[in-house]
Coordinates of C-alpha atoms and ligand atoms in Angstrom, one line a residue:
X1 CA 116.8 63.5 95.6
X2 CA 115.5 66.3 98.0
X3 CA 117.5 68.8 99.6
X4 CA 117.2 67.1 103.4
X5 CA 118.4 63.9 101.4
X6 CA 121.1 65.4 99.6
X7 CA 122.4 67.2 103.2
X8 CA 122.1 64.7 105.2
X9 CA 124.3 62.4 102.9
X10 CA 126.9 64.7 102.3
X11 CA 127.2 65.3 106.6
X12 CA 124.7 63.8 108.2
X13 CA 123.6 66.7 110.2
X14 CA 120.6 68.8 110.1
X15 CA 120.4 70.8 107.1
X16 CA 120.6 74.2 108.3
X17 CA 123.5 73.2 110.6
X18 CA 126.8 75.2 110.5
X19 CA 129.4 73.5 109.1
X20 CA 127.9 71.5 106.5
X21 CA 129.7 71.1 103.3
X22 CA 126.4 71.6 101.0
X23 CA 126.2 74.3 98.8
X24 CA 124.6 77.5 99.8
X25 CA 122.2 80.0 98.5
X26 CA 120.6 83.0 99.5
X27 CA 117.7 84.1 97.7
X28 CA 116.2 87.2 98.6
X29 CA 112.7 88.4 97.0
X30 CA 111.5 91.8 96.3
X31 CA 107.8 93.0 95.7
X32 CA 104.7 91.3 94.3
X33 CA 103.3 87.8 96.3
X34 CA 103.6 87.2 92.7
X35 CA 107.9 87.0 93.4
X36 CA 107.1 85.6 96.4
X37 CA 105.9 82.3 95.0
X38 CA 108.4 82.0 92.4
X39 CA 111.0 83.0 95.3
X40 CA 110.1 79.3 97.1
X41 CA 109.7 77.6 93.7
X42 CA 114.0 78.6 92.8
X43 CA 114.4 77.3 96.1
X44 CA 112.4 74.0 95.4
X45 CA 114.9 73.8 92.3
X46 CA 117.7 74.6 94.0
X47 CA 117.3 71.8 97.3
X48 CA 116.9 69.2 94.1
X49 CA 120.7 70.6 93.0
X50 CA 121.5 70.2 96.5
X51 CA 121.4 73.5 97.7
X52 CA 120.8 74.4 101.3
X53 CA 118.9 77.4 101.7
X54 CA 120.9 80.9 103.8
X55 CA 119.8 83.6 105.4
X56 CA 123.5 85.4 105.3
X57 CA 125.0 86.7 101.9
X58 CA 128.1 86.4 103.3
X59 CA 128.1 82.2 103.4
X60 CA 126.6 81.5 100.3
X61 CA 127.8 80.0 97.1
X62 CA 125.0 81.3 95.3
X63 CA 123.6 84.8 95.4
X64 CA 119.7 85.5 93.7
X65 CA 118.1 88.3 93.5
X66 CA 114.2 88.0 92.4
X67 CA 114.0 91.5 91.1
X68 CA 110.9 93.9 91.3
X69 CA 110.4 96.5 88.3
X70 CA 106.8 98.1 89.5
X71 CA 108.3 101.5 90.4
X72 CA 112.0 103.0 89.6
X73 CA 112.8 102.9 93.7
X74 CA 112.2 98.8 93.4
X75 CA 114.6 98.6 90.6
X76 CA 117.3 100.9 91.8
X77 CA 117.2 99.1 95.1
X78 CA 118.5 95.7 93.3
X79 CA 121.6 97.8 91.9
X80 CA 122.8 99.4 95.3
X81 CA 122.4 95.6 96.7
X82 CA 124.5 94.4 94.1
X83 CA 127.1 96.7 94.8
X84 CA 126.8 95.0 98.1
X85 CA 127.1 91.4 96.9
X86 CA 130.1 92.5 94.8
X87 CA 131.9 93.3 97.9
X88 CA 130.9 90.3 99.3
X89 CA 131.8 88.5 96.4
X90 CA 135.0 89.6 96.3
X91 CA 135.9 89.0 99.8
X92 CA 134.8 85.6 99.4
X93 CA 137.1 85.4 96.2
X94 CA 140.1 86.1 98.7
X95 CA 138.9 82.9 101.0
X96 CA 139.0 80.7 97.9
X97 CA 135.2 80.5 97.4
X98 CA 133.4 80.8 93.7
X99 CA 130.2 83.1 94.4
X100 CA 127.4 83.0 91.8
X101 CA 125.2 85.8 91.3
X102 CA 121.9 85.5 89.6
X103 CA 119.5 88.7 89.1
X104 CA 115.8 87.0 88.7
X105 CA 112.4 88.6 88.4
X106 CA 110.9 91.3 86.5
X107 CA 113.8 94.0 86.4
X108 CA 115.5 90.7 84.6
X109 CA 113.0 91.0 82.3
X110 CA 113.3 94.3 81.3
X111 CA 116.9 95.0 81.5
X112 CA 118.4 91.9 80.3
X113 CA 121.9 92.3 78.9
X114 CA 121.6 95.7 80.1
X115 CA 122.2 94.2 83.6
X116 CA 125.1 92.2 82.7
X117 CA 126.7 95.9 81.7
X118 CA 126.1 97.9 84.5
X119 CA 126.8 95.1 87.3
X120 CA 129.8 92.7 86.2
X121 CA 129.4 90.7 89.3
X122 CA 126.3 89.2 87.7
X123 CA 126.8 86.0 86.2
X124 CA 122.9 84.9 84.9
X125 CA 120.1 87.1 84.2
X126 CA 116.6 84.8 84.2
X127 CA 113.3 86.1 83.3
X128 CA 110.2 85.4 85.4
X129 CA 109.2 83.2 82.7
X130 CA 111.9 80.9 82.5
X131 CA 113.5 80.5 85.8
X132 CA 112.6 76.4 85.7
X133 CA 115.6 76.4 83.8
X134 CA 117.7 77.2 86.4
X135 CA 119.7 74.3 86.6
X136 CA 120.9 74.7 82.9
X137 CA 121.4 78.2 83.2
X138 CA 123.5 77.7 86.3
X139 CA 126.0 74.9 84.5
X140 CA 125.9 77.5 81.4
X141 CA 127.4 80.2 83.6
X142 CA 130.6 78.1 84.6
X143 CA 132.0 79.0 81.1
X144 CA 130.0 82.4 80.3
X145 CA 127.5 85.1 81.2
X146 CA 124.1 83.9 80.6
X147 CA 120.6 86.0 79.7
X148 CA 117.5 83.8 80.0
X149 CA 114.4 86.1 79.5
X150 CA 112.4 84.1 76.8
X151 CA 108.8 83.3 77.3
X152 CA 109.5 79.9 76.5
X153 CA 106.8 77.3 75.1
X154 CA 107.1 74.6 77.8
X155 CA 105.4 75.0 80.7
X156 CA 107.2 76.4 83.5
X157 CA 104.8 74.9 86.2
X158 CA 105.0 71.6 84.3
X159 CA 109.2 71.5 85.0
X160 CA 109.1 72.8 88.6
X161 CA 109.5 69.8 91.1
X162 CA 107.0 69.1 93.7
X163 CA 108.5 70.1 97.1
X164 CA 108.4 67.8 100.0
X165 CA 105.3 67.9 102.6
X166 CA 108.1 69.0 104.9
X167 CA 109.4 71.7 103.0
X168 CA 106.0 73.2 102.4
X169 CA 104.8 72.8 106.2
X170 CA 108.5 74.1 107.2
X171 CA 107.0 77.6 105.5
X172 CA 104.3 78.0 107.6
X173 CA 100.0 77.2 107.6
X174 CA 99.3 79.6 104.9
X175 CA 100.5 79.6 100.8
X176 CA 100.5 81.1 97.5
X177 CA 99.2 79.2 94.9
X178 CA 99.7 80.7 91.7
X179 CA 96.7 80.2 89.2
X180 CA 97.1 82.9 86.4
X181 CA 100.2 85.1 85.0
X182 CA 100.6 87.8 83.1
X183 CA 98.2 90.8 82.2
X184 CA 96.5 91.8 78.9
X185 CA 95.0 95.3 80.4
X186 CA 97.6 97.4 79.7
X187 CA 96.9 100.3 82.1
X188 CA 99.3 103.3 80.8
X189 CA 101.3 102.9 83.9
X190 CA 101.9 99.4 84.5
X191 CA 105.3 97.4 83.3
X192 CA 103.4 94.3 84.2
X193 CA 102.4 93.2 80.4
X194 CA 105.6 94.1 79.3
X195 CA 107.6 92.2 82.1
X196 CA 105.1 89.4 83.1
X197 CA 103.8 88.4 79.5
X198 CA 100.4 87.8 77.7
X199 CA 97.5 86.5 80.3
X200 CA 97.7 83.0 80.8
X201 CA 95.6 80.6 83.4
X202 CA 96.9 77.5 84.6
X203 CA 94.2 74.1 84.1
X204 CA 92.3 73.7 87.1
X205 CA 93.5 69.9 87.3
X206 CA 97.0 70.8 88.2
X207 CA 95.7 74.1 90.6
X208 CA 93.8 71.5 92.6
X209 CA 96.3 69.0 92.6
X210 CA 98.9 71.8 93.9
X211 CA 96.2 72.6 96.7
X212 CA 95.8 69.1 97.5
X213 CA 99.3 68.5 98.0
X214 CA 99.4 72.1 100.1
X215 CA 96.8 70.4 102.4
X216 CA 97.7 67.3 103.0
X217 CA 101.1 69.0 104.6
X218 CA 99.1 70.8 107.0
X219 CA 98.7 74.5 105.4
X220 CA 95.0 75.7 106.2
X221 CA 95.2 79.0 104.3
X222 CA 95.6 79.2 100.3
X223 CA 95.7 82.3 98.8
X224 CA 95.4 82.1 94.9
X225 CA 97.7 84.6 93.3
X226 CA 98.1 86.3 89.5
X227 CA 98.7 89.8 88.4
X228 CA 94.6 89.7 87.4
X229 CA 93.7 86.8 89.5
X230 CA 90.3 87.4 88.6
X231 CA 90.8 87.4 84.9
X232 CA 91.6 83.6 85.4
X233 CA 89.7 81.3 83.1
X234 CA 91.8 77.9 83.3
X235 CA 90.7 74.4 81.5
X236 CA 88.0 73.0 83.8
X237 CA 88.3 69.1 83.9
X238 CA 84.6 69.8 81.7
X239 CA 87.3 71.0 78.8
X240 CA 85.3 74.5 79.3
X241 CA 87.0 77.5 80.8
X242 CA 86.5 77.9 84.4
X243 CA 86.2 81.8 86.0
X244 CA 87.5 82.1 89.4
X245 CA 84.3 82.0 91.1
X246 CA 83.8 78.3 89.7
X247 CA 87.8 77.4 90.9
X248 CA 87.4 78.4 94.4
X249 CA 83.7 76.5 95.0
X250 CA 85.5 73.4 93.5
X251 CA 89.0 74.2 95.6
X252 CA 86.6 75.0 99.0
X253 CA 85.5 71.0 98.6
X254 CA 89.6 70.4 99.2
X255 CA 89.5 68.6 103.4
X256 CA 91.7 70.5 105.3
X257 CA 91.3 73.9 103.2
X258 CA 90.0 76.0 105.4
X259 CA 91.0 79.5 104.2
X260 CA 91.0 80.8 101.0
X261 CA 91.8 84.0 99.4
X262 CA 92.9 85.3 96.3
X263 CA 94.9 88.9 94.9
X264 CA 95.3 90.8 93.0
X265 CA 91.8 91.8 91.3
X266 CA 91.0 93.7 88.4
X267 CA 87.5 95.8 89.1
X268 CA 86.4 94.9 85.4
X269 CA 86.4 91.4 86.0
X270 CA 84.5 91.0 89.3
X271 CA 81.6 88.9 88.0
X272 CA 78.4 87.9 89.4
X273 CA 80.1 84.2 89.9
X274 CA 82.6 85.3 91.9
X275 CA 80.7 87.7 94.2
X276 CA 78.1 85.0 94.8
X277 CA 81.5 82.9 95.7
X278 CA 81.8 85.7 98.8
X279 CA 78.0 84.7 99.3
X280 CA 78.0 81.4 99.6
X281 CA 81.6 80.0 100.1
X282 CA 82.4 79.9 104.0
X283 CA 86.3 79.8 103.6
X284 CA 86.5 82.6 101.5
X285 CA 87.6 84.7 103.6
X286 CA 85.7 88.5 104.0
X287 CA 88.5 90.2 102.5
X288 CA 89.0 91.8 98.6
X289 CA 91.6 93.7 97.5
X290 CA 90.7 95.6 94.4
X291 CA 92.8 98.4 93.0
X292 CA 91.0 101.4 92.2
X293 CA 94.2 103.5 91.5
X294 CA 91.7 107.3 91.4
X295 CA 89.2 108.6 91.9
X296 CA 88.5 110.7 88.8
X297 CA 87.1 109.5 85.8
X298 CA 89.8 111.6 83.3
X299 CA 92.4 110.1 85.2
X300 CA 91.0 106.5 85.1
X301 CA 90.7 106.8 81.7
X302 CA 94.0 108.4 80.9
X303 CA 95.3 105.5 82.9
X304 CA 93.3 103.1 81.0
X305 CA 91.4 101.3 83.7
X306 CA 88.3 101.2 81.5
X307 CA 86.1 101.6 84.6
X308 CA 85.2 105.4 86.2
X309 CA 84.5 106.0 89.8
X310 CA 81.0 105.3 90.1
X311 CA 81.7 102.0 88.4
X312 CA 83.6 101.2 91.2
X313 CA 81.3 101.9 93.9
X314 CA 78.6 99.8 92.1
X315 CA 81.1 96.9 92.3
X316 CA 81.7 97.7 96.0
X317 CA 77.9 98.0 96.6
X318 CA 77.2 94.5 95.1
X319 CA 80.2 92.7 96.7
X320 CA 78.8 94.3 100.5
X321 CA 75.6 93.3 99.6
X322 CA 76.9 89.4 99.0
X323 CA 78.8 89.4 101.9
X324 CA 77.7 92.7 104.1
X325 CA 80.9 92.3 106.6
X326 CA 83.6 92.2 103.8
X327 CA 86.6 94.0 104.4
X328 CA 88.0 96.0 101.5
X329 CA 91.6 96.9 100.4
X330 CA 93.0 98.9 97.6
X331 CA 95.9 100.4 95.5
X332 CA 96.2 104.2 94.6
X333 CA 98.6 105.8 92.5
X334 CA 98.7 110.0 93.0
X335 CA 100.3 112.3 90.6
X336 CA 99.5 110.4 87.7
X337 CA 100.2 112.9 84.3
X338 CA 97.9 115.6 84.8
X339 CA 96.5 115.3 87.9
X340 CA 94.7 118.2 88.9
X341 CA 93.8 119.4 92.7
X342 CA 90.5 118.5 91.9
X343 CA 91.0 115.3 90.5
X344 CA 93.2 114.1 93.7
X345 CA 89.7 115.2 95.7
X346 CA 87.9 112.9 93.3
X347 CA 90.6 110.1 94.8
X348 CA 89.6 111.4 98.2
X349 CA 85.8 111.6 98.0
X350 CA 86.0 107.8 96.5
X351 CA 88.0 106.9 99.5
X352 CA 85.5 108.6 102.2
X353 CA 82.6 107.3 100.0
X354 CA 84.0 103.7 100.0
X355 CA 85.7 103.2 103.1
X356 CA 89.2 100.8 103.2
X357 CA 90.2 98.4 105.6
X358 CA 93.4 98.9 104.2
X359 CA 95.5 100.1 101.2
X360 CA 98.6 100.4 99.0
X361 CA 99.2 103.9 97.8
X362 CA 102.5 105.4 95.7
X363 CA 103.6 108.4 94.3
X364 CA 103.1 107.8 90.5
X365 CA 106.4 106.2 89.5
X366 CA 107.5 106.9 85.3
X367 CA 108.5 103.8 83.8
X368 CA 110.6 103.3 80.7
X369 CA 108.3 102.0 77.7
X370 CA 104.9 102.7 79.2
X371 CA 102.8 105.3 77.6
X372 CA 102.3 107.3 80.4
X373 CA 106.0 107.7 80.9
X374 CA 105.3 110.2 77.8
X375 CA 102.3 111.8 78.6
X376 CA 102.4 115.6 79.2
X377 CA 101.6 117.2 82.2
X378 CA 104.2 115.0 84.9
X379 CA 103.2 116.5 87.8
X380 CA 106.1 117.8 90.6
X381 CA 107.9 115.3 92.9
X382 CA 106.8 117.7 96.1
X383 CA 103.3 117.7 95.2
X384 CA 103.3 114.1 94.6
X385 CA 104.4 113.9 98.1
X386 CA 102.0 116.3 99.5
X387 CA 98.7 114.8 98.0
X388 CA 100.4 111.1 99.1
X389 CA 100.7 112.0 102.6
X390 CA 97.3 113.8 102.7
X391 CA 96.0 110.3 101.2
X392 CA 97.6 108.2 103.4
X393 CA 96.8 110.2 106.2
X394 CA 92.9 109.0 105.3
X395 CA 93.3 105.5 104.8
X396 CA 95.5 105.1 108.3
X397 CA 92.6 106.9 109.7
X398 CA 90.3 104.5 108.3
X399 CA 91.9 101.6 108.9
X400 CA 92.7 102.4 112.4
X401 CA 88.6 102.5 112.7
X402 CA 88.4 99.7 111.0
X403 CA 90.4 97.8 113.7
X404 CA 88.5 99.5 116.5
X405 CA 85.3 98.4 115.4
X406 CA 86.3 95.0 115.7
X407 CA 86.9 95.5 119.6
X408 CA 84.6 93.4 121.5
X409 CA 84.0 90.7 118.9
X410 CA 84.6 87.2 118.8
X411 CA 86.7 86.5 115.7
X412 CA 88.3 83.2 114.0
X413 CA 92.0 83.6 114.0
X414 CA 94.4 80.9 111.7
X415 CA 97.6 80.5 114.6
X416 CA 100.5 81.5 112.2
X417 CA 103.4 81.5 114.4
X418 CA 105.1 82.2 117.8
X419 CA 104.1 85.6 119.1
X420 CA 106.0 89.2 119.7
X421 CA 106.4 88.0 123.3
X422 CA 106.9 84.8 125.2
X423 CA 103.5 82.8 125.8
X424 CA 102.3 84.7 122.7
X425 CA 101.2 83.6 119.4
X426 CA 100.3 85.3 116.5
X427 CA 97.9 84.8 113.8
X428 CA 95.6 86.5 111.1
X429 CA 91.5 87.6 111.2
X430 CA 89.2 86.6 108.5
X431 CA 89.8 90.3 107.6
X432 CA 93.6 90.1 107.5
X433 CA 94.5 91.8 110.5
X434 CA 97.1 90.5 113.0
X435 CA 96.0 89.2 116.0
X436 CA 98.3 88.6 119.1
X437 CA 96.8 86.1 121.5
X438 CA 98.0 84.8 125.0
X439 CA 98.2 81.2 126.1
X440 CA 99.1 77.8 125.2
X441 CA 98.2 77.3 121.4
X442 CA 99.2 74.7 118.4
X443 CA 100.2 76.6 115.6
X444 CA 97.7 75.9 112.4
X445 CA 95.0 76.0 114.6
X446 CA 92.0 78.1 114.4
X447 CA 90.6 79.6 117.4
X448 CA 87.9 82.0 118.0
X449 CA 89.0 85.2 119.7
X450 CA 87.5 87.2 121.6
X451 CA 89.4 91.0 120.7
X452 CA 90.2 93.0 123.6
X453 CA 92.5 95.8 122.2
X454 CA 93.2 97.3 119.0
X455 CA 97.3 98.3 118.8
X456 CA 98.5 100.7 115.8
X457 CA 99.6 97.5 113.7
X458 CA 97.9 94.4 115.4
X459 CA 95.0 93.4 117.9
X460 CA 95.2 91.7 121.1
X461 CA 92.5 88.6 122.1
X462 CA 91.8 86.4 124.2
X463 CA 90.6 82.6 123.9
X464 CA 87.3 82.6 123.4
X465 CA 86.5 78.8 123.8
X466 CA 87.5 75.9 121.0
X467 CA 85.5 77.4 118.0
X468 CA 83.5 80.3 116.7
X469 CA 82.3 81.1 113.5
X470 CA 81.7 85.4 113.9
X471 CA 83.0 86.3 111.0
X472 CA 79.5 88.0 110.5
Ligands
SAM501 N1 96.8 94.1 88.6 C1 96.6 95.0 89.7 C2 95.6 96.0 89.3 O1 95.0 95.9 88.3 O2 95.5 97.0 89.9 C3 97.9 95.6 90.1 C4 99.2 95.0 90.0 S1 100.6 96.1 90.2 C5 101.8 94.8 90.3 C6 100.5 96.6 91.9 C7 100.3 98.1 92.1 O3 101.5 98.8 91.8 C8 99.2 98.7 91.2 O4 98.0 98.5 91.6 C9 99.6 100.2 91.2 O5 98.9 100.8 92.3 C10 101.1 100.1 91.5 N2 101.9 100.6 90.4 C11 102.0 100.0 89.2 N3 102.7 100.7 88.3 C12 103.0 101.9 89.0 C13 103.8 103.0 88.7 N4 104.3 103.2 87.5 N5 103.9 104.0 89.6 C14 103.3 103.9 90.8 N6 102.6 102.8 91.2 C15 102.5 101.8 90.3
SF4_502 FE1 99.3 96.4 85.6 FE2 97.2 95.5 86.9 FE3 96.8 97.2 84.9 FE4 97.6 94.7 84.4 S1 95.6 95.4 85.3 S2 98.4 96.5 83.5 S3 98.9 94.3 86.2 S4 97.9 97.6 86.9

């Protein structure tokens, strides 16, 4: 029975109504797109246990945190909020209500029973790998404490229910789909193989029949997500394994699909299949975000990245040439074991050379268990911060002209949602940026818009008539 069932029997009011007797849960999601998706597949799970989705701690009977573990600051951030659902639980205590707290996601992972130590409001800690068992887990915890961080042998996506076409139109036009986990590059930095697992693609049977079911309840904008997204090589119906150039042609054939991206890419593995897909594929959208992390070759290789700088701007030069107008984004780490001055002006001269529409950039971040975490040469917490500012001082600049330059151009724009402003509504570019737009509008349309004004965080258009295709 779905959640609306469920609700509606128990009070026969709307779901989200105050008042109802269902049971409550809050789930809140840190990080990755990655968490993201699984965030909306726990609460798939938990509308099937009859579980009413919250936005306020305060009013639910079950607490979950879907944990991020990327960089110390993301994990530290899920122990202050649990001293905050502690208090919350307690107070609840006093009313007579049970709260149950779950810590999900990837510091989950890695801490495990360490969790259950330092936070004794915690009641089930559940890998990323095994969160489809939720519902066991949950009926464990009446009587104990429960650690779930196996990477199990069933298949997670095999257990998770299907949600409704309401629930997944009720989330807006655009998705995640995931189509890969895990990561086998083991970049010196990164907790991701440790916390995510080996590389694994899903078949691309069960991709396209999760796209499918995405269009047919209205969403017009996939974006296909894994921690190497581009690494993918899933079962093709043909028994052979498909590379993600061949998965997005055959997903582009889906009616009603009329947006697709995909994040996050690995620079080793953009192949000549998938750049021709940015050639050839209308509704992949001119946008590729493709961590570089530096600039210098030492440090890229100290990091294990297997790829130097130049290697990068060949990939960048064949990807413009397939698709001249596409819109790059990246990740940068600064202060990685001993950087140098001159190898944060490699980082630099790759960003002036390249030129980002936008970017990710963090101080470098030791974590527990990675080899870089025992490298010599950690380099100062205030130069960290001085070579990050003068970094992100570059990319704003550059993607500040980036948005300029598209002043005075007629652009596609996916209607997202209900503007800043009354008579507003907002939506996204081909190239990712907001776009705020006047006027009477159905959301899930695409319109072609004619930009006007480029703000610090979104543009402004204007209707440019009922459909444009200058994404060129
Ligand atoms: N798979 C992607 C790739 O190959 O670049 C990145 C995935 S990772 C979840 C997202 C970003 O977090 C990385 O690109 C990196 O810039 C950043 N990151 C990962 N570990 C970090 C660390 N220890 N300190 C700082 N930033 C880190
Ligand atoms: Fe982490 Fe990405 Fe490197 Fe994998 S490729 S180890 S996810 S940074």
């Amino acid at each position: 029975m779905g959640l609306n069932d469920a609700a509606r029997r128990l009070c026969g009011a709307p779901v989200f109504e105050q008042g109802c007797a269902v049971k409550k849960a809050f789930v809140k999601s840190y990080g990755c797109q990655m968490n993201v998706y699984d965030a909306e597949r726990m609460t798939d799970i938990l509308a099937e246990q009859g579980y009413a989705e919250t936005t306020q701690a305060d009013e639910a009977d079950l607490v979950i945190l879907n944990t991020c573990h990327i960089r110390e600051k993301a994990a530290e951030k899920v122990y202050s909020e649990l001293g905050r659902v502690k208090a919350t639980k307690k107070e609840r205590a006093l009313a007579g209500r049970d709260t149950t707290v779950v810590v999900a996601g990837c510091v989950a992972q890695a801490e495990g029973r360490e969790i259950l130590r330092r936070a004794p409001v915690v009641d089930v800690v559940v890998g990323p790998q095994s969160y489809h068992r939720l519902p066991e887990l949950l009926a464990k915890a009446r009587r104990e404490r429960v650690v779930d961080t196996d990477f199990p042998v069933d298949d997670k996506f095999e257990r998770l229910p299907a949600p409704s076409g309401a629930r997944i139109r009720g989330r807006g036009v655009a998705a995640f789909l995931t189509i890969q986990e895990g990561c086998d590059k083991f970049c010196t930095f990164c907790v991701v193989p440790y916390t995510r697992g080996a590389e694994t693609s899903r078949p691309v049977a069960k991709i396209a029949e999760e796209a499918r079911r995405l269009a047919e309840a209205g969403i017009r904008e996939i974006t296909l997500i894994g921690q190497n997204v581009n690494a993918y090589h899933g079962e093709g119906p043909d028994g052979a394994g498909w590379t993600l150039g061949r998965l997005l042609r055959h997903l582009a054939e889906i009616p009603g699909i009329a947006r697709l991206r995909y994040t996050t890419s690995h620079p080793r593995d953009m192949d000549e299949e998938l750049i021709a897909a940015h050639r050839d594929l209308p509704a992949l959208m001119p946008y590729l975000h493709l961590p570089v992390q530096a600039g210098a070759d030492r440090i890229l290789d100290a990091m294990n990245r297997r790829h130097t700088g130049d290697a990068y701007r060949r990939i960048v030069e064949r990807v413009r040439a397939a698709r001249p107008d596409i819109a790059l984004s990246s990740d940068f780490i600064v202060g990685f074991p001993g950087e140098t001055d001159a190898d944060f002006d490699c980082t630099l001269r790759l960003v002036r050379d390249v030129g980002f529409a936008s970017a990710f950039s963090f101080k470098y971040s030791p974590r527990p268990g990675t080899p870089a975490a025992e490298m010599d040469g950690q380099v100062p917490e205030a130069v960290k911060a001085e070579r990050l500012a003068r970094l992100q001082e570059l990319l704003e600049a550059q993607r500040q002209a980036f948005n300029r330059g598209t002043v005075g151009r007629t652009l596609d724009v996916l209607l997202e949602k209900p503007g800043r402003h009354p008579g507003q509504v907002a939506g996204k570019s081909p190239y990712l940026q907001p776009v705020q737009l006047e006027g009477e509008h159905r959301i899930g349309e695409i319109v072609a818009v004619r930009i006007v004004r480029a703000g610090a965080n979104s543009l402004f258009g204007e209707s440019a008539g009922a459909a444009a295709l200058d994404a060129a």
